[in-house]
PDB file of C-alpha atoms in Angstrom:
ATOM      1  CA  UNK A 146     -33.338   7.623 -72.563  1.00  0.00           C
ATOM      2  CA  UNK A 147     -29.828   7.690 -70.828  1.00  0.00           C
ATOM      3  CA  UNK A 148     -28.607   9.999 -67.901  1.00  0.00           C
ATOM      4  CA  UNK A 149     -26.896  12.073 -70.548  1.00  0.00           C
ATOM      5  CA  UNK A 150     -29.156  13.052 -73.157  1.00  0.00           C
ATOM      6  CA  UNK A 151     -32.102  13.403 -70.039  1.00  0.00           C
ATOM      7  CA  UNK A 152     -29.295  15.935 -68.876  1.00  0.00           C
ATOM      8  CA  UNK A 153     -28.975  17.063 -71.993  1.00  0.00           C
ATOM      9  CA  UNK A 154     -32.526  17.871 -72.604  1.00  0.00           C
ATOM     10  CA  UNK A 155     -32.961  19.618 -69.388  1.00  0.00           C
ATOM     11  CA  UNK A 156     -30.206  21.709 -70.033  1.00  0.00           C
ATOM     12  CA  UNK A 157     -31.394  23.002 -73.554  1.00  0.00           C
ATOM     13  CA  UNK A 158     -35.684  23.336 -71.894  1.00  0.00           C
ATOM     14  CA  UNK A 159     -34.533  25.296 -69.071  1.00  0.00           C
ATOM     15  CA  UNK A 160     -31.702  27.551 -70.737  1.00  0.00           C
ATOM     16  CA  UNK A 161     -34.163  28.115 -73.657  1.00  0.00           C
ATOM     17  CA  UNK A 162     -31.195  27.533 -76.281  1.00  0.00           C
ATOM     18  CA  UNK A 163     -32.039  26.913 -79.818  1.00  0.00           C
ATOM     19  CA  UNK A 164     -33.309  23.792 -80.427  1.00  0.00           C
ATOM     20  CA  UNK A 165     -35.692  21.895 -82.534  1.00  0.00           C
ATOM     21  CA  UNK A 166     -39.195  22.299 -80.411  1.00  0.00           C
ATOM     22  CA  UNK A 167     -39.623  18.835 -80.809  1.00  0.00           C
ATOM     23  CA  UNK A 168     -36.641  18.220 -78.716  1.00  0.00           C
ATOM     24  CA  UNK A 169     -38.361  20.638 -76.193  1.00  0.00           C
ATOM     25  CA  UNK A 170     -41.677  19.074 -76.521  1.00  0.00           C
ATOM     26  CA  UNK A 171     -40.259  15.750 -75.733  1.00  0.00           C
ATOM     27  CA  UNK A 172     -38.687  16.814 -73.223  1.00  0.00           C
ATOM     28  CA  UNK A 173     -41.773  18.569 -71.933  1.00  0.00           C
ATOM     29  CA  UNK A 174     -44.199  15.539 -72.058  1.00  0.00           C
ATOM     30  CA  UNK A 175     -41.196  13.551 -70.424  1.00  0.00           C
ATOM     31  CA  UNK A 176     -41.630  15.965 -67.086  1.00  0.00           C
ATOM     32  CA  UNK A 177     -45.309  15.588 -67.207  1.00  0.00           C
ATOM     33  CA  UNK A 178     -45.325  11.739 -67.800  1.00  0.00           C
ATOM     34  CA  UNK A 179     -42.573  11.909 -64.740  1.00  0.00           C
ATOM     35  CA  UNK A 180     -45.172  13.913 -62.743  1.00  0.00           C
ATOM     36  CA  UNK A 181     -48.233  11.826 -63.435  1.00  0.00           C
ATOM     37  CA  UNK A 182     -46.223   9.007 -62.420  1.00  0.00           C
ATOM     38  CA  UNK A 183     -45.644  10.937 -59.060  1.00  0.00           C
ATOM     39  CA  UNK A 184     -48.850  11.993 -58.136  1.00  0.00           C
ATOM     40  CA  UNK A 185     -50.652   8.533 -58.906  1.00  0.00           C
ATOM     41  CA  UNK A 186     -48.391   7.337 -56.910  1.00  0.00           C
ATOM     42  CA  UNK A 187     -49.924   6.112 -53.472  1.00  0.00           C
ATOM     43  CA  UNK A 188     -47.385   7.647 -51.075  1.00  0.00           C
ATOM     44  CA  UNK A 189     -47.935  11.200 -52.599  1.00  0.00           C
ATOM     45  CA  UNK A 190     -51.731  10.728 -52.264  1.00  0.00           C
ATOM     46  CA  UNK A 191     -51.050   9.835 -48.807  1.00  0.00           C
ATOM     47  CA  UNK A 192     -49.363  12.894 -48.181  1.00  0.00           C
ATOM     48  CA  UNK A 193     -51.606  15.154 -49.978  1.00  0.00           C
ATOM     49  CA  UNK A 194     -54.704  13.534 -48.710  1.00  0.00           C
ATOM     50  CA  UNK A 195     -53.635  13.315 -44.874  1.00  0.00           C
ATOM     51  CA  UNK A 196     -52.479  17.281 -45.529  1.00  0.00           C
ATOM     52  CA  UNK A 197     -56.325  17.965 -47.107  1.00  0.00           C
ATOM     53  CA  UNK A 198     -57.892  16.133 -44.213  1.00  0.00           C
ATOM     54  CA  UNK A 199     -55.590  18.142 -41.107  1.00  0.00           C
ATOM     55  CA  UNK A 200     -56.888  21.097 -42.564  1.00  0.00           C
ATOM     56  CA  UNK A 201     -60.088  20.937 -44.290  1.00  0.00           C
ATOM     57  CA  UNK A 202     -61.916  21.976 -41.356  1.00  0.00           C
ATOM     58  CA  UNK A 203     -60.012  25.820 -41.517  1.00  0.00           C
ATOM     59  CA  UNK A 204     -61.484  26.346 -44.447  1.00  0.00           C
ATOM     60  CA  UNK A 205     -65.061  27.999 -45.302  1.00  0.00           C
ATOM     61  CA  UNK A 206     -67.623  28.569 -48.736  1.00  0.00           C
ATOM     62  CA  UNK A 207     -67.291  31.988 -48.345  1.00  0.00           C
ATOM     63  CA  UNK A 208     -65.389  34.515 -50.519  1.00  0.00           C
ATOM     64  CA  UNK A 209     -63.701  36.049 -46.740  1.00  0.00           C
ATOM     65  CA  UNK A 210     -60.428  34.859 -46.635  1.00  0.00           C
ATOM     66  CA  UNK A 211     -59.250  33.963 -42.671  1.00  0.00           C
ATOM     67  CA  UNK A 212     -55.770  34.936 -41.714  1.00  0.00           C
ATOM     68  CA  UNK A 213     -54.668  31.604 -41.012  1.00  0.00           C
ATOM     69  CA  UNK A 214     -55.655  30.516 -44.796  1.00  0.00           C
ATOM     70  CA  UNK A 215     -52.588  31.455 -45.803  1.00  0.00           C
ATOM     71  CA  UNK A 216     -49.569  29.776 -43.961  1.00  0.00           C
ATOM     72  CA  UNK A 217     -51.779  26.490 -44.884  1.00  0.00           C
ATOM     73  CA  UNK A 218     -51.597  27.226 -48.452  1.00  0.00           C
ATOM     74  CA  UNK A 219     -47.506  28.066 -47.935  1.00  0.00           C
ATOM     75  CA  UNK A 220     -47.272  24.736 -46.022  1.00  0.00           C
ATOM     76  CA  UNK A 221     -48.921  23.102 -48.872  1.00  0.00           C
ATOM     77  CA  UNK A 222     -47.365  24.559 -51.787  1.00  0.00           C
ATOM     78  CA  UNK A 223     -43.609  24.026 -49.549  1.00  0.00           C
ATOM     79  CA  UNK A 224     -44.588  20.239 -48.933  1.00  0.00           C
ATOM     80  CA  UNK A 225     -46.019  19.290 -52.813  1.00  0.00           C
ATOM     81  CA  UNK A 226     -43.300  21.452 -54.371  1.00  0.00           C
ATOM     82  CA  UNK A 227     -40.203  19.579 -52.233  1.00  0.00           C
ATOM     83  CA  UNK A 228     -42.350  15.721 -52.939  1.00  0.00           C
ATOM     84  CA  UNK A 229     -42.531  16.584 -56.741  1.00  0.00           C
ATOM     85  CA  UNK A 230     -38.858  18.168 -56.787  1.00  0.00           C
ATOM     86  CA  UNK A 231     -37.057  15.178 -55.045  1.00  0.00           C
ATOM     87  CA  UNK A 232     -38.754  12.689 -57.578  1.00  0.00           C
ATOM     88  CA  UNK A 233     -38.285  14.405 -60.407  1.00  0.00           C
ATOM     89  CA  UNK A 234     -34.584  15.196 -59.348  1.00  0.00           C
ATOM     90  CA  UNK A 235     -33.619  11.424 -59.000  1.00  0.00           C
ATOM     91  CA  UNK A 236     -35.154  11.064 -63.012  1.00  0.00           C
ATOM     92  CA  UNK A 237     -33.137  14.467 -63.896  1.00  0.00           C
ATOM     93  CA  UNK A 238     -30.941  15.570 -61.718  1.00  0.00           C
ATOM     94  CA  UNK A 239     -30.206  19.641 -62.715  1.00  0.00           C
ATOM     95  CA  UNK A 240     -34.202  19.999 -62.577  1.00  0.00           C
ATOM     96  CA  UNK A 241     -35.977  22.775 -61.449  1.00  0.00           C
ATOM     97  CA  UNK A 242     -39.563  23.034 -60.757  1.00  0.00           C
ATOM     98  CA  UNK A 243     -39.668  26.799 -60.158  1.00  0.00           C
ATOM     99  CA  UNK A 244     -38.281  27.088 -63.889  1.00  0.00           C
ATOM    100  CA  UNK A 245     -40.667  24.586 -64.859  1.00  0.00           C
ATOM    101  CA  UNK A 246     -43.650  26.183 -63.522  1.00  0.00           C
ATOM    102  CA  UNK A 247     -42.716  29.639 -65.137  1.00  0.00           C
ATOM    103  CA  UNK A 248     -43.329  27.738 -69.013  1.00  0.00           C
ATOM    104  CA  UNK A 249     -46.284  25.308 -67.371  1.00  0.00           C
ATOM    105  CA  UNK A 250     -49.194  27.977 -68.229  1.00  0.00           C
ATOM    106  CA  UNK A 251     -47.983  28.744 -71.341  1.00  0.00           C
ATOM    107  CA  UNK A 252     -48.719  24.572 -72.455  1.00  0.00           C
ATOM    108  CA  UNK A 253     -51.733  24.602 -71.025  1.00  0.00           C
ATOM    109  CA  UNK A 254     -53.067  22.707 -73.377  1.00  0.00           C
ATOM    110  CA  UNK A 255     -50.915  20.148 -73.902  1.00  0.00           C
ATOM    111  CA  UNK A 256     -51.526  18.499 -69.964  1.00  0.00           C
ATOM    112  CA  UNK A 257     -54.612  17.054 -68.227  1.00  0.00           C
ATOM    113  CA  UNK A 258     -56.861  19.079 -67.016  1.00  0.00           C
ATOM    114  CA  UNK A 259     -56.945  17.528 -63.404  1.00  0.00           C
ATOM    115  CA  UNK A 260     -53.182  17.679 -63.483  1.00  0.00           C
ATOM    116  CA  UNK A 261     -52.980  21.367 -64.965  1.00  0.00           C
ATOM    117  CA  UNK A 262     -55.572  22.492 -61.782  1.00  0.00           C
ATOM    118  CA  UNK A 263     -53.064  20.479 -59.125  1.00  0.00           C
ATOM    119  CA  UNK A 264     -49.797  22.195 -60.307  1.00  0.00           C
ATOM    120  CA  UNK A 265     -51.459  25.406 -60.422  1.00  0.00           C
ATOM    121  CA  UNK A 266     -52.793  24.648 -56.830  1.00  0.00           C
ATOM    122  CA  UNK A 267     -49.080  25.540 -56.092  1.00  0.00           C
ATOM    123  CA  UNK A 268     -49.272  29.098 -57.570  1.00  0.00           C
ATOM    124  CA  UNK A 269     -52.743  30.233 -57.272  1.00  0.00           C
ATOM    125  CA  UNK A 270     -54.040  30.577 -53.776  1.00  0.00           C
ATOM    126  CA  UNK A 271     -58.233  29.945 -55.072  1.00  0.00           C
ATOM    127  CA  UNK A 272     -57.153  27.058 -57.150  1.00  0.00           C
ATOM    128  CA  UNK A 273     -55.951  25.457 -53.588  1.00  0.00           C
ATOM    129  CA  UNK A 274     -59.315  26.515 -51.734  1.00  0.00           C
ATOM    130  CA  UNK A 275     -61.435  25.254 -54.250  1.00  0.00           C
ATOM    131  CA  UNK A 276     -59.308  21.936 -53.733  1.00  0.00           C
ATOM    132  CA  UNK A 277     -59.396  22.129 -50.070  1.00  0.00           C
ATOM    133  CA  UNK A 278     -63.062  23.229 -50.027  1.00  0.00           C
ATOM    134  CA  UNK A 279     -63.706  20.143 -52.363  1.00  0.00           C
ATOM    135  CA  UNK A 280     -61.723  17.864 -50.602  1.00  0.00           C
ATOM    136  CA  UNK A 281     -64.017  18.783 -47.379  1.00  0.00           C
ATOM    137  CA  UNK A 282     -67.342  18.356 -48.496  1.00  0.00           C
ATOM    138  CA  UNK A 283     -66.166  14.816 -50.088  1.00  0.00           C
ATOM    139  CA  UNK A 284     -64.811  13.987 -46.694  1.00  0.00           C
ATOM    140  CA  UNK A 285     -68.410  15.364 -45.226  1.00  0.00           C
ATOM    141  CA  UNK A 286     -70.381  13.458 -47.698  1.00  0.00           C
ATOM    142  CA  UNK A 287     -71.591  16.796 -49.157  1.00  0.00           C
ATOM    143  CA  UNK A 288     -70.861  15.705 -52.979  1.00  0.00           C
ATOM    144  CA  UNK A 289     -73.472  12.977 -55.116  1.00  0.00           C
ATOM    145  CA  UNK A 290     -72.236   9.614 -54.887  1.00  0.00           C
ATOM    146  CA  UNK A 291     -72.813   8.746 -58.573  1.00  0.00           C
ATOM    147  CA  UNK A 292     -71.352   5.379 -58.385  1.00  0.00           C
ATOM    148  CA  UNK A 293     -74.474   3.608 -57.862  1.00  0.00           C
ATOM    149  CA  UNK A 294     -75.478   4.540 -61.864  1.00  0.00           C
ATOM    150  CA  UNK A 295     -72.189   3.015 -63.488  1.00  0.00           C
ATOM    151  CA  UNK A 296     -71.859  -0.082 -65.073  1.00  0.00           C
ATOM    152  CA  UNK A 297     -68.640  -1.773 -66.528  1.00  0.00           C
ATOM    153  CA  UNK A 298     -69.089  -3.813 -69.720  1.00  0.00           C
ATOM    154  CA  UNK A 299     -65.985  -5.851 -71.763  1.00  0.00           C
ATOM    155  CA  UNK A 300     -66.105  -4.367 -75.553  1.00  0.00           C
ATOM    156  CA  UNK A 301     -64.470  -7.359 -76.524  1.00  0.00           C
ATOM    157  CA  UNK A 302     -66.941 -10.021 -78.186  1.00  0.00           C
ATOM    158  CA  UNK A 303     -66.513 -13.381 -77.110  1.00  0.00           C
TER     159      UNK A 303
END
């Protein structure tokens, strides 16, 4: 796809003008193939995993919410937001992830699951606890280690 029909695209998702939805829904799984990319990507785990572990320890299984719960979750959401943004911007450059997000709920169903719960950790404050709160009893060695039961075999007959 060239620079100018990506810019053309984005022009006619974000504007909502009339166009064909498959246009739209191209468009659409473009972003999210351009955000998968992102987030698989080691240098954004780094960051969101280095983030998870400086802060895990703030954070408690209880439904009381501490005071200091939320500038972490701003921090977050300001540091995931601006990573996401900058790639996407140098794959289309008018793009805006807060117009994005606005028309993200309302596909649901049309994005991974574990994708769908890690953009919404951006708008919805228990979405990021739940994260955090998972990421810290991983870290603790709270969760089942279920590794031990898997094994890999080739489908391909030889």
């Amino acid at each position: 796809m060239s620079a100018e029909q990506k810019e053309e695209l984005l022009d006619e998702f974000l504007c909502n003008k009339p166009t064909p939805s498959n246009t739209q829904d191209k468009f659409f799984d473009s972003v999210i193939g351009f955000i998968e990319d992102i987030v698989v990507h080691p240098d954004f785990q780094h960051k969101q995993t280095n983030f998870l572990d400086k802060y895990c320890h703030e954070f408690e299984h209880c439904e009381e919410n501490k005071l200091i719960y939320t500038p972490i979750f701003n921090e977050y959401v300001s540091m995931i937001e601006k990573h996401i943004e900058s790639e996407l911007v140098l794959r289309l450059p008018k793009f805006d992830m807060s117009e994005f997000m606005k028309i993200l709920p309302a596909r649901r169903n049309e994005v991974s699951e574990e994708l769908f719960e890690m953009l919404l950790s951006l708008t919805d404050f228990l979405i990021f606890k739940e994260l955090i709160l998972d990421h810290k009893s991983y870290r603790d060695g709270k969760v089942a280690d279920l590794s031990f039961g898997l094994t890999v075999t080739s489908f391909r007959k030889h």
